[in-house]
Coordinates of C-alpha atoms in Angstrom, one line a residue:
X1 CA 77.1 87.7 121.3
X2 CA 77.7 89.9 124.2
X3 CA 79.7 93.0 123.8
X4 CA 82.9 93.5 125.8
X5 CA 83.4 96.2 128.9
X6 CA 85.6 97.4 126.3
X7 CA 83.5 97.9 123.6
X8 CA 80.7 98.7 125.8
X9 CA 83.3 102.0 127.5
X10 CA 84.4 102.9 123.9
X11 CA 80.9 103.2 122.7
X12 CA 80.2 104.9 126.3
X13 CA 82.8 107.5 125.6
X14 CA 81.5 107.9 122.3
X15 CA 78.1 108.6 123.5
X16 CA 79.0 111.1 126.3
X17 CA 80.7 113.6 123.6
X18 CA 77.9 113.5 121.4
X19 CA 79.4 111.1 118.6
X20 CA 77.1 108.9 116.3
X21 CA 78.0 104.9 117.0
X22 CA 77.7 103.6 113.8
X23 CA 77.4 100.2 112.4
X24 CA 81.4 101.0 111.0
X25 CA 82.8 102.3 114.3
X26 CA 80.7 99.5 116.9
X27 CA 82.7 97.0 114.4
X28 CA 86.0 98.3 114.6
X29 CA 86.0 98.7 117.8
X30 CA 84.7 94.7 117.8
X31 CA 87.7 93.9 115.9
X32 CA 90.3 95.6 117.7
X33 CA 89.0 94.3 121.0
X34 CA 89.1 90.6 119.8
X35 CA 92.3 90.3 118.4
X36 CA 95.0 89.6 120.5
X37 CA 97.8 91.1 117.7
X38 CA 98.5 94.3 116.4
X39 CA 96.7 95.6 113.8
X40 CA 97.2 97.9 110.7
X41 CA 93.8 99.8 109.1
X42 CA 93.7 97.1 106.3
X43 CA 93.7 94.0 108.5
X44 CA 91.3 96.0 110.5
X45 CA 88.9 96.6 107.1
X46 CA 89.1 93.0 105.8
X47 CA 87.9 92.1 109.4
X48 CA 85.3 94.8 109.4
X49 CA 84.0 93.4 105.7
X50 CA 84.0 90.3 107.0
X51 CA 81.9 91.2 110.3
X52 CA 79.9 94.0 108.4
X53 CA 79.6 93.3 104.8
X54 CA 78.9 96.3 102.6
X55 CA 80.9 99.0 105.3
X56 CA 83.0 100.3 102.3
X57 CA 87.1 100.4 102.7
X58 CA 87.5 104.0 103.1
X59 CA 84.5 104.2 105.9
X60 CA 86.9 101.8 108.1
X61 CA 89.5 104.4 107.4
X62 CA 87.5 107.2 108.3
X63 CA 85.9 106.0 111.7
X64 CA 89.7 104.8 113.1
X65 CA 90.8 108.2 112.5
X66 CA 88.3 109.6 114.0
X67 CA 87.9 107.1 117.3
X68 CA 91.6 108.0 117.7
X69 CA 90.9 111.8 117.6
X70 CA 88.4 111.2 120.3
X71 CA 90.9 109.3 122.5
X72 CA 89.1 105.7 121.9
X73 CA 91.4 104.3 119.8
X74 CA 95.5 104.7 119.8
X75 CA 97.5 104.5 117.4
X76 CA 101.8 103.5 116.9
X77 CA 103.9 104.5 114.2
X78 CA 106.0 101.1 113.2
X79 CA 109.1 102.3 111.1
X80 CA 109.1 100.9 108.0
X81 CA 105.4 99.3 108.6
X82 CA 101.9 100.5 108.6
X83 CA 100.6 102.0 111.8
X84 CA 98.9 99.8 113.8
X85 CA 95.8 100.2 116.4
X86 CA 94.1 99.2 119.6
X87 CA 91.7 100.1 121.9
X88 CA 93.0 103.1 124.8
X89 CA 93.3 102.1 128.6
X90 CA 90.1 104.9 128.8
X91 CA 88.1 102.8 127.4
X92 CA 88.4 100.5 130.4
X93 CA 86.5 101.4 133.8
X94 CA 89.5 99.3 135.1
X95 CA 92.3 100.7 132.9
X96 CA 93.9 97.9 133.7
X97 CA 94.7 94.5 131.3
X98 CA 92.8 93.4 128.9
X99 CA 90.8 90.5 128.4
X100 CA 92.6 87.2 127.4
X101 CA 95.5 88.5 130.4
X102 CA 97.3 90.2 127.7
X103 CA 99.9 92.0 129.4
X104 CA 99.8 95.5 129.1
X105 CA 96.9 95.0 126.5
X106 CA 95.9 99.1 127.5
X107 CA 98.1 101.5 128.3
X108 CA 101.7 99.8 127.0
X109 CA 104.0 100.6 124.6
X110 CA 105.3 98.6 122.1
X111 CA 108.9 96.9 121.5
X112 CA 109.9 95.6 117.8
X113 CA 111.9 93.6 117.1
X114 CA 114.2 94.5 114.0
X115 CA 115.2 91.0 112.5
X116 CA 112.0 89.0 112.7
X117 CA 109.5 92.2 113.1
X118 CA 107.1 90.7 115.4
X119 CA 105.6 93.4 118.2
X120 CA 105.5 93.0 122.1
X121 CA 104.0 94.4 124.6
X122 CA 105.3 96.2 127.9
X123 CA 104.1 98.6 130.3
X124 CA 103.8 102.2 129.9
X125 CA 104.9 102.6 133.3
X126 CA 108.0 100.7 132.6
X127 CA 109.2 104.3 130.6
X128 CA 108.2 106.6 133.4
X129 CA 111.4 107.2 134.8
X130 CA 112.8 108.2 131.1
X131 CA 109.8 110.2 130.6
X132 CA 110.7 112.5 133.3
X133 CA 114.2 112.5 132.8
X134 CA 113.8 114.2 130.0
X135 CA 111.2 116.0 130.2
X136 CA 113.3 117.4 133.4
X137 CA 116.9 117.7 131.4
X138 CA 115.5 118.7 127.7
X139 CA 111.8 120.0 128.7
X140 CA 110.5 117.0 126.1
X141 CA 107.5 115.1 126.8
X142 CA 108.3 111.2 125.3
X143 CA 105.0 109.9 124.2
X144 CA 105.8 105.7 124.6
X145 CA 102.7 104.5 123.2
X146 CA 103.0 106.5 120.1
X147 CA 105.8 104.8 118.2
X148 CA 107.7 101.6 118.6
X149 CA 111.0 101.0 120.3
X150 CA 113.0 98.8 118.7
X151 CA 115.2 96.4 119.4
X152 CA 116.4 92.4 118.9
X153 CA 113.8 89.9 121.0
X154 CA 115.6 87.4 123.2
X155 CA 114.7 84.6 120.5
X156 CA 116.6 86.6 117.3
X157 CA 119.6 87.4 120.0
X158 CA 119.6 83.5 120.6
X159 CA 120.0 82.5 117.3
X160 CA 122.8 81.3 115.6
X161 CA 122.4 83.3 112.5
X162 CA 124.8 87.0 112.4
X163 CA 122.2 89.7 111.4
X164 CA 123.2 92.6 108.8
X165 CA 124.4 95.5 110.7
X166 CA 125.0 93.9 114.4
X167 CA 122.8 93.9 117.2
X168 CA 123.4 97.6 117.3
X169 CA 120.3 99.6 116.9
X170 CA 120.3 103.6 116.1

């Protein structure tokens, strides 16, 4: 099977600062870059078992900290959830979309929906006027693809069904 630009930039990256590319690390990278959802360390260590039999639980653990410390790997807080991971835009030569046309598969922040919990996807970019509002008004710098927006998804504001609490999110 022939590795991915992606894959082949993270381990690239990895390389260049002097890091090991372990057996562990190659295959979570794999896994994030093949999966088209957004997922949390376990999903990511059953996949890696499954890939790489015998790369212990806690090794998976260990190497997605660490890819995200060296920028290869990002991370985003889901309230209520377990944190969830995917490749960085710099691991692209492109920065651009992933593969598949995901939309925003790099460098996007992520929108949740708060009655059926499913994740999308939108453009970083999309934030940039915020970002500089306030970072001009309250001297803060928003980070979008660190935590999840929520919200209600055009499908759960469709339905017919009243949700606890209103549409109204805090």
């Amino acid at each position: 099977m022939r590795e991915s630009a992606a894959v082949s930039g993270a381990v690239e990256r990895l390389r260049e600062s002097g890091e090991r590319v372990t057996p562990a690390r190659r295959a979570v990278l794999e896994v994030l870059d093949e999966s088209r959802d957004h997922l949390d360390a376990e999903t990511v260590a059953a996949r890696v078992d499954a890939r790489e039999p015998g790369v212990h639980r806690a090794t998976v653990y260990r190497s997605l900290q660490s890819l995200v410390t060296l920028g290869v790997v990002a991370h985003t807080h889901v309230p209520g959830g377990p944190t969830i991971y995917h490749l960085t835009a710099s691991t692209r030569a492109d920065g651009e979309q992933g593969e598949h046309g995901h939309p925003g598969r790099h460098g996007h922040a992520h929108l949740q929906c708060t009655r059926c919990l499913r994740f999308f996807d939108m453009p970083a970019a999309w934030l940039d006027q915020v970002r500089e509002k306030t970072l001009d008004a309250m001297g803060f710098e928003i980070a979008p693809d660190h935590a999840a927006l929520l919200g209600v998804c055009a499908s759960c504001r469709q339905s017919s069904e009243p949700h606890e609490g209103g549409t109204h999110v805090h």
